[in-house]
Amino acid sequence: MSDLSAFPITQRWPARHPDRIQLYSLPTPNGVKVSIMLEEVGLAYEPHLIDITKNETWGPEFLSLNPNGKIPAILDPNGPGGRPLALFESGAILIYLAEKTGQLLSADPATRYQTIQWLMFQMGAVGPMFGQLGFFHRFAGKDYEDKR
Ligand SMILES: N[C@@H](CCC(=O)N[C@@H](CS)C(=O)NCC(=O)O)C(=O)O
């Protein structure tokens, strides 16, 4: 039986299955990247819904896992060396899960770096721009006055 009690996040969102990867997320574009990956590679996981509209990522328990206060984040009870590993940033989590399972990231160096290239492109360019688009056109930002 895995013991995750040293991680404060498990006090706010208790692990019913501490032997499974704990996923702290919400169905946003960044959030579903990790749940889709977990389904694709076939790893057992326990999802915890984090309500960002209630600022749940900014409480001390969530910040103990991700000091940047954003979903998604995971806690793998069986990380490298058999020790628990906490991770945030969706791209880092995708690479970790690919390497953990030996799936979706080629062992051939050229192909591997091409995959990482597109992941970085998504993380650094397309993702943040779509995020801005959604914020300013659909969510709270749409009420901002456009002084142009
Ligand atoms: N670069 C981060 C971005 C994560 C991110 O922006 N998460 C948003 C939801 S999609 C969030 O948690 N926002 C809550 C907040 O900032 O209060 C990643 O890819 O994991």
mmCIF file of C-alpha atoms and ligand atoms in Angstrom:
data_model
loop_
_atom_site.group_PDB
_atom_site.id
_atom_site.type_symbol
_atom_site.label_atom_id
_atom_site.label_comp_id
_atom_site.label_asym_id
_atom_site.label_seq_id
_atom_site.Cartn_x
_atom_site.Cartn_y
_atom_site.Cartn_z
ATOM 1 C CA MET A 1 0.000 0.000 0.000
ATOM 2 C CA SER A 2 1.443 3.372 -1.036
ATOM 3 C CA ASP A 3 1.635 6.093 1.591
ATOM 4 C CA LEU A 4 0.982 9.567 0.202
ATOM 5 C CA SER A 5 0.239 11.175 3.568
ATOM 6 C CA ALA A 6 3.446 13.269 3.407
ATOM 7 C CA PHE A 7 1.871 15.243 0.544
ATOM 8 C CA PRO A 8 -0.428 17.987 1.923
ATOM 9 C CA ILE A 9 -2.584 17.864 -1.223
ATOM 10 C CA THR A 10 -3.893 14.452 -0.126
ATOM 11 C CA GLN A 11 -5.379 16.089 2.983
ATOM 12 C CA ARG A 12 -7.657 18.309 0.865
ATOM 13 C CA TRP A 13 -8.232 15.711 -1.876
ATOM 14 C CA PRO A 14 -7.811 12.294 -0.193
ATOM 15 C CA ALA A 15 -6.546 9.353 -2.252
ATOM 16 C CA ARG A 16 -9.055 6.510 -2.215
ATOM 17 C CA HIS A 17 -6.636 4.502 -4.363
ATOM 18 C CA PRO A 18 -3.166 5.616 -3.212
ATOM 19 C CA ASP A 19 -1.514 2.994 -5.417
ATOM 20 C CA ARG A 20 -2.773 4.846 -8.524
ATOM 21 C CA ILE A 21 -1.507 8.051 -10.127
ATOM 22 C CA GLN A 22 -3.357 10.966 -8.559
ATOM 23 C CA LEU A 23 -4.529 13.470 -11.170
ATOM 24 C CA TYR A 24 -5.523 16.989 -10.084
ATOM 25 C CA SER A 25 -7.254 18.597 -12.998
ATOM 26 C CA LEU A 26 -10.328 19.997 -14.715
ATOM 27 C CA PRO A 27 -11.584 19.513 -18.303
ATOM 28 C CA THR A 28 -9.776 22.536 -19.740
ATOM 29 C CA PRO A 29 -7.498 22.209 -22.803
ATOM 30 C CA ASN A 30 -4.422 21.855 -20.554
ATOM 31 C CA GLY A 31 -6.293 19.597 -18.151
ATOM 32 C CA VAL A 32 -7.525 17.105 -20.749
ATOM 33 C CA LYS A 33 -4.055 16.757 -22.252
ATOM 34 C CA VAL A 34 -3.081 14.695 -19.213
ATOM 35 C CA SER A 35 -6.298 12.692 -18.839
ATOM 36 C CA ILE A 36 -6.220 11.821 -22.582
ATOM 37 C CA MET A 37 -2.586 10.726 -22.197
ATOM 38 C CA LEU A 38 -3.375 8.570 -19.159
ATOM 39 C CA GLU A 39 -6.184 6.877 -21.099
ATOM 40 C CA GLU A 40 -3.966 6.391 -24.175
ATOM 41 C CA VAL A 41 -1.113 4.741 -22.273
ATOM 42 C CA GLY A 42 -3.495 2.708 -20.118
ATOM 43 C CA LEU A 43 -2.250 3.723 -16.680
ATOM 44 C CA ALA A 44 -4.566 3.479 -13.678
ATOM 45 C CA TYR A 45 -5.292 6.872 -12.171
ATOM 46 C CA GLU A 46 -7.568 8.580 -9.698
ATOM 47 C CA PRO A 47 -8.935 11.944 -10.865
ATOM 48 C CA HIS A 48 -9.600 14.841 -8.505
ATOM 49 C CA LEU A 49 -11.670 17.722 -9.834
ATOM 50 C CA ILE A 50 -10.051 21.054 -9.006
ATOM 51 C CA ASP A 51 -12.460 23.967 -9.438
ATOM 52 C CA ILE A 52 -10.382 26.871 -10.732
ATOM 53 C CA THR A 53 -13.475 29.121 -10.728
ATOM 54 C CA LYS A 54 -13.358 28.804 -6.913
ATOM 55 C CA ASN A 55 -9.602 29.484 -6.851
ATOM 56 C CA GLU A 56 -8.950 25.995 -5.473
ATOM 57 C CA THR A 57 -5.452 25.969 -6.977
ATOM 58 C CA TRP A 58 -4.463 28.884 -4.753
ATOM 59 C CA GLY A 59 -4.939 27.163 -1.393
ATOM 60 C CA PRO A 60 -1.876 25.899 0.514
ATOM 61 C CA GLU A 61 -2.600 22.228 -0.253
ATOM 62 C CA PHE A 62 -2.612 22.670 -4.014
ATOM 63 C CA LEU A 63 0.293 25.142 -3.937
ATOM 64 C CA SER A 64 2.358 22.519 -2.107
ATOM 65 C CA LEU A 65 2.195 20.477 -5.340
ATOM 66 C CA ASN A 66 2.359 23.307 -7.859
ATOM 67 C CA PRO A 67 3.624 26.656 -6.523
ATOM 68 C CA ASN A 68 2.391 28.210 -9.799
ATOM 69 C CA GLY A 69 -1.220 27.488 -8.780
ATOM 70 C CA LYS A 70 -2.363 25.805 -12.003
ATOM 71 C CA ILE A 71 -3.872 22.517 -13.070
ATOM 72 C CA PRO A 72 -2.964 19.943 -14.274
ATOM 73 C CA ALA A 73 -0.687 18.279 -11.737
ATOM 74 C CA ILE A 74 -0.052 14.651 -10.842
ATOM 75 C CA LEU A 75 1.303 12.663 -7.940
ATOM 76 C CA ASP A 76 2.699 9.286 -8.973
ATOM 77 C CA PRO A 77 3.076 6.990 -5.957
ATOM 78 C CA ASN A 78 5.418 4.806 -7.994
ATOM 79 C CA GLY A 79 7.819 7.307 -9.543
ATOM 80 C CA PRO A 80 11.496 6.823 -10.435
ATOM 81 C CA GLY A 81 13.234 4.538 -7.951
ATOM 82 C CA GLY A 82 9.828 3.465 -6.639
ATOM 83 C CA ARG A 83 9.460 6.763 -4.792
ATOM 84 C CA PRO A 84 6.476 9.151 -5.142
ATOM 85 C CA LEU A 85 6.896 11.900 -7.727
ATOM 86 C CA ALA A 86 4.859 15.100 -7.911
ATOM 87 C CA LEU A 87 4.809 16.927 -11.254
ATOM 88 C CA PHE A 88 3.148 19.985 -12.763
ATOM 89 C CA GLU A 89 3.209 21.560 -16.276
ATOM 90 C CA SER A 90 1.237 19.502 -18.779
ATOM 91 C CA GLY A 91 4.149 19.120 -21.209
ATOM 92 C CA ALA A 92 6.484 17.766 -18.512
ATOM 93 C CA ILE A 93 3.759 15.364 -17.387
ATOM 94 C CA LEU A 94 3.228 14.105 -20.967
ATOM 95 C CA ILE A 95 6.955 13.417 -21.406
ATOM 96 C CA TYR A 96 7.113 11.704 -18.013
ATOM 97 C CA LEU A 97 4.142 9.435 -18.767
ATOM 98 C CA ALA A 98 5.525 8.617 -22.234
ATOM 99 C CA GLU A 99 8.891 7.637 -20.747
ATOM 100 C CA LYS A 100 7.316 5.748 -17.851
ATOM 101 C CA THR A 101 5.323 3.549 -20.218
ATOM 102 C CA GLY A 102 7.652 3.496 -23.247
ATOM 103 C CA GLN A 103 4.776 4.729 -25.427
ATOM 104 C CA LEU A 104 4.174 7.689 -27.777
ATOM 105 C CA LEU A 105 7.772 8.956 -27.662
ATOM 106 C CA SER A 106 10.154 7.249 -30.061
ATOM 107 C CA ALA A 107 13.484 5.764 -28.969
ATOM 108 C CA ASP A 108 14.906 7.026 -32.280
ATOM 109 C CA PRO A 109 16.555 10.361 -31.361
ATOM 110 C CA ALA A 110 15.478 12.309 -34.483
ATOM 111 C CA THR A 111 11.823 11.253 -34.218
ATOM 112 C CA ARG A 112 11.910 11.805 -30.476
ATOM 113 C CA TYR A 113 13.120 15.394 -30.800
ATOM 114 C CA GLN A 114 10.557 16.102 -33.540
ATOM 115 C CA THR A 115 7.815 15.001 -31.150
ATOM 116 C CA ILE A 116 9.282 17.186 -28.382
ATOM 117 C CA GLN A 117 9.545 20.075 -30.877
ATOM 118 C CA TRP A 118 5.787 19.948 -31.562
ATOM 119 C CA LEU A 119 5.048 19.618 -27.864
ATOM 120 C CA MET A 120 7.130 22.765 -27.171
ATOM 121 C CA PHE A 121 5.346 24.531 -30.030
ATOM 122 C CA GLN A 122 1.998 23.666 -28.473
ATOM 123 C CA MET A 123 3.142 24.662 -24.975
ATOM 124 C CA GLY A 124 4.932 27.874 -25.929
ATOM 125 C CA ALA A 125 2.935 29.219 -28.887
ATOM 126 C CA VAL A 126 -0.453 27.745 -29.836
ATOM 127 C CA GLY A 127 -1.629 26.904 -26.307
ATOM 128 C CA PRO A 128 -1.028 30.299 -24.644
ATOM 129 C CA MET A 129 -2.433 32.192 -27.681
ATOM 130 C CA PHE A 130 -5.643 30.142 -27.664
ATOM 131 C CA GLY A 131 -5.785 30.718 -23.910
ATOM 132 C CA GLN A 132 -5.642 34.490 -24.459
ATOM 133 C CA LEU A 133 -8.264 34.254 -27.205
ATOM 134 C CA GLY A 134 -10.643 32.373 -24.904
ATOM 135 C CA PHE A 135 -10.014 34.714 -21.966
ATOM 136 C CA PHE A 136 -10.594 37.947 -23.895
ATOM 137 C CA HIS A 137 -13.491 36.778 -26.070
ATOM 138 C CA ARG A 138 -15.382 34.338 -23.889
ATOM 139 C CA PHE A 139 -14.426 34.593 -20.230
ATOM 140 C CA ALA A 140 -13.636 37.409 -17.751
ATOM 141 C CA GLY A 141 -11.483 39.353 -20.229
ATOM 142 C CA LYS A 142 -14.406 40.059 -22.556
ATOM 143 C CA ASP A 143 -15.595 42.732 -20.121
ATOM 144 C CA TYR A 144 -12.325 44.664 -20.381
ATOM 145 C CA GLU A 145 -12.534 47.879 -22.295
ATOM 146 C CA ASP A 146 -10.507 47.822 -25.529
ATOM 147 C CA LYS A 147 -9.005 51.323 -25.523
ATOM 148 C CA ARG A 148 -8.009 51.121 -29.180
HETATM 149 N N1 LIG B 1 1.674 25.858 -18.790
HETATM 150 C C1 LIG B 1 0.688 25.269 -17.919
HETATM 151 C C2 LIG B 1 -0.593 26.041 -18.018
HETATM 152 C C3 LIG B 1 -1.624 25.526 -17.050
HETATM 153 C C4 LIG B 1 -2.824 26.451 -16.980
HETATM 154 O O1 LIG B 1 -2.842 27.544 -17.559
HETATM 155 N N2 LIG B 1 -3.845 26.014 -16.227
HETATM 156 C C5 LIG B 1 -5.040 26.817 -16.065
HETATM 157 C C6 LIG B 1 -6.263 26.062 -16.595
HETATM 158 S S1 LIG B 1 -6.062 25.542 -18.265
HETATM 159 C C7 LIG B 1 -5.275 27.088 -14.577
HETATM 160 O O2 LIG B 1 -5.061 26.235 -13.753
HETATM 161 N N3 LIG B 1 -5.726 28.300 -14.237
HETATM 162 C C8 LIG B 1 -6.091 28.624 -12.900
HETATM 163 C C9 LIG B 1 -5.539 29.922 -12.431
HETATM 164 O O3 LIG B 1 -4.583 30.432 -13.054
HETATM 165 O O4 LIG B 1 -6.036 30.405 -11.405
HETATM 166 C C10 LIG B 1 0.486 23.794 -18.310
HETATM 167 O O5 LIG B 1 0.581 23.495 -19.508
HETATM 168 O O6 LIG B 1 0.259 22.957 -17.417
#
